[in-house]
Short mmCIF file of C-alpha atoms and ligand atoms in Angstrom, two decimals:
data_model
loop_
_atom_site.label_atom_id
_atom_site.label_comp_id
_atom_site.label_asym_id
_atom_site.label_seq_id
_atom_site.Cartn_x
_atom_site.Cartn_y
_atom_site.Cartn_z
CA MET A 1 -9.86 17.65 -5.66
CA THR A 2 -7.94 18.29 -2.44
CA ASP A 3 -4.25 19.04 -2.32
CA ALA A 4 -2.48 15.80 -1.37
CA HIS A 5 -0.24 17.21 1.32
CA GLN A 6 -1.66 20.40 2.73
CA PRO A 7 -2.63 20.02 6.41
CA ARG A 8 -6.07 21.39 7.04
CA GLY A 9 -7.40 19.56 10.10
CA ALA A 10 -9.57 16.44 10.20
CA ASP A 11 -12.44 16.66 7.74
CA MET A 12 -15.36 14.24 7.95
CA THR A 13 -15.28 13.69 4.16
CA ASP A 14 -11.67 12.55 4.45
CA ALA A 15 -11.18 8.88 5.21
CA ILE A 16 -7.57 9.57 6.24
CA THR A 17 -6.02 12.78 7.51
CA VAL A 18 -2.35 12.86 8.45
CA GLU A 19 -0.68 15.95 9.89
CA ASP A 20 3.03 16.36 10.41
CA LEU A 21 3.63 12.61 10.78
CA THR A 22 7.11 11.96 12.11
CA VAL A 23 8.58 8.53 12.83
CA ARG A 24 11.94 7.72 14.36
CA LEU A 25 13.24 4.16 14.39
CA ASP A 26 16.01 3.44 16.89
CA GLY A 27 16.70 7.18 17.05
CA THR A 28 16.90 7.64 13.25
CA LEU A 29 14.46 10.04 11.60
CA ILE A 30 12.67 7.98 8.93
CA VAL A 31 9.44 9.89 8.23
CA ASP A 32 9.88 13.62 8.46
CA GLY A 33 6.75 15.74 8.85
CA VAL A 34 4.45 14.10 6.29
CA SER A 35 0.97 15.57 5.87
CA LEU A 36 -1.63 14.11 3.51
CA THR A 37 -5.32 13.45 3.10
CA VAL A 38 -7.22 10.70 1.33
CA ALA A 39 -10.87 11.41 0.59
CA GLU A 40 -13.52 8.71 1.00
CA GLY A 41 -13.52 6.48 -2.06
CA GLU A 42 -10.22 7.87 -3.31
CA TRP A 43 -7.14 5.86 -4.30
CA VAL A 44 -3.83 7.50 -3.37
CA THR A 45 -0.52 5.75 -4.06
CA VAL A 46 2.76 6.64 -2.36
CA ILE A 47 5.84 6.13 -4.51
CA GLY A 48 9.51 6.79 -3.88
CA PRO A 49 12.92 5.14 -4.08
CA ASN A 50 14.03 2.30 -1.78
CA GLY A 51 14.40 3.52 1.78
CA ALA A 52 12.28 6.66 1.22
CA GLY A 53 10.10 5.76 4.20
CA LYS A 54 6.96 4.55 2.36
CA SER A 55 6.39 1.38 4.40
CA THR A 56 7.23 3.13 7.64
CA ALA A 57 4.74 5.93 6.91
CA LEU A 58 2.05 3.42 5.95
CA ARG A 59 2.62 1.36 9.11
CA ALA A 60 2.35 4.48 11.28
CA ILE A 61 -0.83 5.59 9.48
CA GLY A 62 -2.20 2.08 10.12
CA GLY A 63 -1.49 2.48 13.83
CA LEU A 64 1.19 -0.22 13.74
CA LEU A 65 4.13 2.00 14.77
CA PRO A 66 4.62 4.80 17.31
CA TYR A 67 4.72 8.28 15.75
CA THR A 68 4.38 11.96 16.54
CA GLY A 69 1.90 14.13 14.67
CA LYS A 70 -1.76 13.39 14.05
CA VAL A 71 -3.53 10.56 12.27
CA PHE A 72 -7.31 10.56 11.86
CA TRP A 73 -9.51 7.91 10.24
CA HIS A 74 -12.92 9.26 9.32
CA GLY A 75 -12.23 12.23 11.58
CA SER A 76 -11.36 10.16 14.69
CA PRO A 77 -7.85 10.33 16.16
CA ILE A 78 -6.66 6.72 15.97
CA ASP A 79 -4.93 6.78 19.34
CA ARG A 80 -8.37 7.16 20.94
CA MET A 81 -10.07 4.35 18.99
CA HIS A 82 -10.87 0.95 20.50
CA ARG A 83 -8.94 -1.95 18.93
CA ARG A 84 -12.12 -3.61 17.58
CA ASP A 85 -13.33 -0.32 16.02
CA ARG A 86 -9.91 0.16 14.43
CA ALA A 87 -10.09 -3.30 12.85
CA LYS A 88 -13.55 -2.57 11.45
CA ALA A 89 -12.38 0.77 10.02
CA ILE A 90 -9.08 -0.13 8.39
CA ALA A 91 -7.45 -3.26 6.96
CA THR A 92 -3.75 -3.44 6.21
CA VAL A 93 -1.68 -5.63 3.94
CA MET A 94 1.92 -5.05 4.91
CA GLN A 95 5.01 -6.63 3.36
CA SER A 96 5.86 -10.11 4.68
CA PRO A 97 3.38 -10.34 7.57
CA VAL A 98 4.28 -12.88 10.23
CA VAL A 99 1.89 -15.81 9.93
CA PRO A 100 1.59 -19.13 11.73
CA PRO A 101 3.19 -21.38 9.06
CA ALA A 102 1.04 -24.41 9.79
CA MET A 103 -2.21 -22.45 9.52
CA GLY A 104 -4.57 -23.29 6.68
CA VAL A 105 -5.60 -20.72 4.06
CA TYR A 106 -9.30 -20.82 4.99
CA ASP A 107 -8.62 -20.28 8.71
CA TYR A 108 -6.18 -17.46 7.96
CA VAL A 109 -8.70 -15.59 5.79
CA LEU A 110 -11.35 -16.21 8.48
CA LEU A 111 -9.09 -14.30 10.91
CA GLY A 112 -10.20 -11.20 8.97
CA ARG A 113 -13.65 -11.66 10.54
CA THR A 114 -12.28 -11.52 14.13
CA PRO A 115 -13.62 -8.00 14.87
CA TYR A 116 -17.18 -9.23 14.15
CA ILE A 117 -17.02 -12.39 16.29
CA PRO A 118 -18.13 -11.79 19.90
CA PRO A 119 -15.62 -12.65 22.66
CA LEU A 120 -15.85 -16.40 23.36
CA GLY A 121 -18.30 -16.65 20.44
CA ARG A 122 -18.06 -18.46 17.11
CA GLU A 123 -18.07 -17.20 13.55
CA SER A 124 -21.55 -16.88 12.01
CA ALA A 125 -22.81 -18.21 8.69
CA SER A 126 -22.41 -14.72 7.23
CA ASP A 127 -18.72 -14.65 8.31
CA LEU A 128 -18.18 -17.93 6.43
CA ALA A 129 -20.06 -16.57 3.42
CA VAL A 130 -17.76 -13.52 3.31
CA VAL A 131 -14.69 -15.78 3.37
CA ASP A 132 -16.10 -17.93 0.54
CA GLU A 133 -16.87 -14.83 -1.51
CA VAL A 134 -13.38 -13.36 -1.06
CA LEU A 135 -11.63 -16.68 -1.83
CA ALA A 136 -13.65 -16.95 -5.05
CA ALA A 137 -12.94 -13.33 -6.05
CA LEU A 138 -9.19 -13.88 -5.71
CA ASP A 139 -9.09 -17.30 -7.44
CA LEU A 140 -8.10 -18.88 -4.15
CA GLU A 141 -10.75 -21.61 -3.84
CA PRO A 142 -8.33 -24.38 -4.92
CA PHE A 143 -5.98 -23.36 -2.10
CA ALA A 144 -8.58 -23.14 0.70
CA GLY A 145 -7.48 -26.45 2.27
CA ARG A 146 -3.73 -25.85 1.91
CA ARG A 147 -1.27 -24.78 4.61
CA LEU A 148 0.14 -21.25 4.16
CA ASP A 149 3.71 -22.56 4.11
CA THR A 150 2.99 -24.68 1.02
CA LEU A 151 1.98 -21.71 -1.16
CA SER A 152 4.11 -19.81 -3.65
CA GLY A 153 5.00 -16.18 -2.87
CA GLY A 154 2.31 -14.87 -5.22
CA GLU A 155 -0.37 -17.22 -3.89
CA ARG A 156 0.49 -16.16 -0.34
CA GLN A 157 0.30 -12.48 -1.29
CA ARG A 158 -3.24 -13.03 -2.61
CA VAL A 159 -4.16 -14.78 0.65
CA PHE A 160 -2.91 -11.76 2.65
CA LEU A 161 -5.13 -9.52 0.52
CA ALA A 162 -8.05 -11.93 0.96
CA ARG A 163 -7.76 -11.69 4.73
CA ALA A 164 -7.78 -7.87 4.52
CA LEU A 165 -10.83 -7.86 2.22
CA ALA A 166 -12.64 -10.31 4.52
CA GLN A 167 -12.25 -7.70 7.26
CA GLY A 168 -14.84 -5.59 5.42
CA ALA A 169 -13.14 -2.33 6.44
CA GLY A 170 -13.80 0.90 4.54
CA ILE A 171 -10.11 1.80 4.29
CA LEU A 172 -7.43 -0.44 2.77
CA LEU A 173 -3.73 0.22 3.37
CA LEU A 174 -1.71 -1.80 0.87
CA ASP A 175 2.09 -1.94 1.01
CA GLU A 176 3.26 -3.16 -2.40
CA PRO A 177 0.28 -5.52 -2.68
CA THR A 178 1.27 -6.95 -6.07
CA SER A 179 5.07 -7.14 -5.82
CA ALA A 180 5.11 -10.97 -6.01
CA LEU A 181 2.34 -11.35 -8.60
CA ASP A 182 2.65 -12.21 -12.27
CA ILE A 183 1.32 -9.60 -14.67
CA GLY A 184 -2.07 -11.35 -15.00
CA HIS A 185 -2.72 -11.71 -11.27
CA GLN A 186 -1.36 -8.18 -10.71
CA GLN A 187 -4.03 -6.77 -12.99
CA GLU A 188 -6.73 -9.07 -11.56
CA VAL A 189 -6.01 -7.99 -7.98
CA LEU A 190 -5.85 -4.27 -8.78
CA GLU A 191 -9.04 -4.48 -10.85
CA LEU A 192 -10.78 -6.25 -7.96
CA VAL A 193 -9.72 -3.56 -5.48
CA ASP A 194 -10.80 -0.87 -7.94
CA ARG A 195 -14.18 -2.57 -8.43
CA LEU A 196 -14.73 -2.77 -4.66
CA ARG A 197 -13.82 0.88 -4.48
CA ALA A 198 -16.50 1.72 -7.05
CA GLU A 199 -19.15 -0.60 -5.54
CA ARG A 200 -18.53 -0.06 -1.82
CA GLY A 201 -16.77 3.32 -1.71
CA LEU A 202 -13.58 1.70 -0.42
CA THR A 203 -10.70 4.11 0.23
CA VAL A 204 -7.22 2.95 -0.80
CA LEU A 205 -3.81 4.18 0.34
CA ALA A 206 -1.10 2.06 -1.29
CA THR A 207 2.61 1.97 -2.00
CA MET A 208 3.87 0.60 -5.31
CA HIS A 209 7.15 0.41 -7.20
CA ASP A 210 5.72 -0.15 -10.70
CA LEU A 211 5.21 3.51 -11.58
CA SER A 212 3.14 3.00 -14.74
CA THR A 213 0.74 0.62 -13.02
CA ALA A 214 0.61 2.87 -9.96
CA GLY A 215 -0.34 5.82 -12.16
CA GLU A 216 -3.09 3.85 -13.94
CA TYR A 217 -4.98 3.10 -10.72
CA ALA A 218 -4.32 6.11 -8.48
CA ASP A 219 -6.41 9.28 -8.41
CA ARG A 220 -3.44 11.01 -6.84
CA MET A 221 0.15 10.12 -6.09
CA ILE A 222 2.58 11.21 -3.41
CA LEU A 223 6.32 11.06 -4.10
CA LEU A 224 8.31 10.49 -0.93
CA ALA A 225 12.09 10.95 -0.76
CA GLY A 226 14.21 11.03 2.37
CA GLY A 227 11.06 10.72 4.49
CA ARG A 228 9.51 13.91 3.07
CA VAL A 229 6.77 14.62 0.53
CA VAL A 230 8.56 16.06 -2.51
CA ALA A 231 5.69 15.97 -5.02
CA ALA A 232 1.96 15.31 -4.83
CA GLY A 233 -0.99 15.50 -7.18
CA PRO A 234 -2.58 13.65 -10.10
CA PRO A 235 -0.28 11.01 -11.73
CA ALA A 236 0.54 13.25 -14.70
CA GLU A 237 1.89 15.93 -12.35
CA VAL A 238 3.96 13.55 -10.22
CA LEU A 239 5.26 11.10 -12.84
CA THR A 240 7.36 13.63 -14.72
CA GLU A 241 10.79 12.99 -16.21
CA THR A 242 12.21 15.77 -14.00
CA ASN A 243 10.76 14.40 -10.73
CA LEU A 244 11.84 10.84 -11.47
CA ALA A 245 15.34 11.81 -12.63
CA GLU A 246 15.86 13.89 -9.50
CA HIS A 247 14.56 11.45 -6.91
CA TYR A 248 15.26 8.01 -8.46
CA ARG A 249 18.45 9.13 -10.21
CA VAL A 250 17.40 7.42 -13.41
CA ARG A 251 16.89 8.50 -16.99
CA VAL A 252 13.26 7.89 -17.93
CA ARG A 253 10.88 8.56 -20.76
CA VAL A 254 7.31 9.35 -19.77
CA ILE A 255 4.78 8.56 -22.51
CA ALA A 256 1.08 9.41 -22.42
CA GLY A 257 -0.88 6.15 -22.04
CA GLU A 258 -4.64 5.52 -22.26
CA ARG A 259 -5.11 5.43 -18.46
CA GLY A 260 -2.13 7.49 -17.29
CA PRO A 261 1.55 8.21 -17.90
CA LEU A 262 3.74 5.24 -18.87
CA VAL A 263 7.25 5.36 -17.42
CA VAL A 264 10.11 3.65 -19.21
CA ALA A 265 13.64 3.66 -17.80
CA THR A 266 16.27 4.08 -20.49
CA ARG A 267 19.96 3.23 -20.36
CA PRO A 268 22.39 6.12 -19.93
CA GLN A 269 24.00 7.37 -23.15
CA PRO A 270 27.51 5.94 -23.72
CA ASN A 271 28.96 9.49 -23.62
CA SER A 272 27.19 10.38 -20.34
CA THR A 273 29.13 11.68 -17.33
CA GLN A 274 29.48 8.20 -15.77
CA LYS A 275 33.07 7.22 -14.99
CA PRO A 276 34.57 4.38 -17.08
CA ILE A 277 34.35 1.08 -15.18
CA ASP A 278 38.15 0.76 -14.88
CA GLN A 279 38.24 3.98 -12.84
CA THR A 280 35.54 2.91 -10.39
CA ILE A 281 36.76 -0.60 -9.53
CA SER A 282 40.02 -0.95 -7.64
CA PRO A 283 42.44 -3.42 -9.24
CA LEU A 284 42.59 -6.74 -7.38
N1 ATP B 1 15.15 0.16 13.22
C1 ATP B 1 15.66 0.96 12.29
N2 ATP B 1 16.68 1.81 12.58
C2 ATP B 1 17.19 2.64 11.65
N3 ATP B 1 16.74 2.69 10.38
C3 ATP B 1 15.74 1.88 10.04
C4 ATP B 1 15.14 0.98 10.96
N4 ATP B 1 14.16 0.30 10.33
C5 ATP B 1 14.14 0.77 9.06
N5 ATP B 1 15.09 1.70 8.89
C6 ATP B 1 15.41 2.46 7.65
O1 ATP B 1 14.30 3.27 7.33
C7 ATP B 1 14.34 3.57 5.95
C8 ATP B 1 12.93 3.54 5.40
O2 ATP B 1 12.48 2.20 5.37
P1 ATP B 1 11.09 1.85 4.66
O3 ATP B 1 10.94 0.37 4.70
O4 ATP B 1 10.02 2.67 5.25
O5 ATP B 1 11.38 2.37 3.19
P2 ATP B 1 10.57 2.12 1.85
O6 ATP B 1 10.44 3.44 1.19
O7 ATP B 1 9.32 1.36 2.12
O8 ATP B 1 11.61 1.24 1.06
P3 ATP B 1 11.44 0.04 0.00
O9 ATP B 1 11.00 0.67 -1.28
O10 ATP B 1 12.84 -0.49 -0.10
O11 ATP B 1 10.46 -0.96 0.54
C9 ATP B 1 15.31 2.57 5.32
O12 ATP B 1 16.49 3.26 4.97
C10 ATP B 1 15.57 1.58 6.43
O13 ATP B 1 16.89 1.05 6.37
#
């Protein structure tokens, strides 16, 4: 297994290679020299506290934000790839994508097939078959005729994933893909992605906040804090009480589960070093 964050040049067996990725937003350094690799067929999940730079890093790796450093997909520098080839190589599900509110679910998922439809051409029967297959796999058939703006947050999140899967790309970038889903749909979606990974060799780079769930599905994890990689490796090496206490500033218990470490946050002890409330709130 490769080290998650050692730069070593683009390797054809790596689906994603990132070297010294740096992103500034409005002059502020947000991602600070991140290097990582994701092998073909591997699932790597980036974790880290709010504001750590996870979404920003993922957007840059997906070619959606300007950056300095190097990003390769399947050994090709992305800044030299044609837009259509990019869309066939990588599909992204970012948080709160902007969508035409009046658009129907079926048409939105069909947008995933755009890179396969010739200019001025129409979608083929096989494009429609892919959309039907994806809608069925995500339990979305009953919603096919509905407008996007009539769906619940969780239903919409599944539609965003459906569009990405319809794209048929070999690499999936998922930014908190299950944050709005109930526990049943969360497991269903992650199992589906994992099955596609096994059947089609899909590569997954995701961000997730639910640490136990993240650890159950990822081959490797990367802990980001302050825009930098502070830990990387298999879930059991990253999800440690020491790492989580240091970077999330929370007291946790990590218990060995069947499929990976289970992380439980515990309340501070009453005699901990926290100041009494009456010393931290100014009197009115
Ligand atoms: N235009 C901007 N100018 C300055 N700072 C910005 C700008 N856009 C985003 N940021 C900051 O960049 C930091 C990283 O944001 P990002 O969304 O990548 O974090 P994240 O790790 O995904 O967080 P979360 O877990 O809350 O989703 C945040 O502190 C955010 O406020």
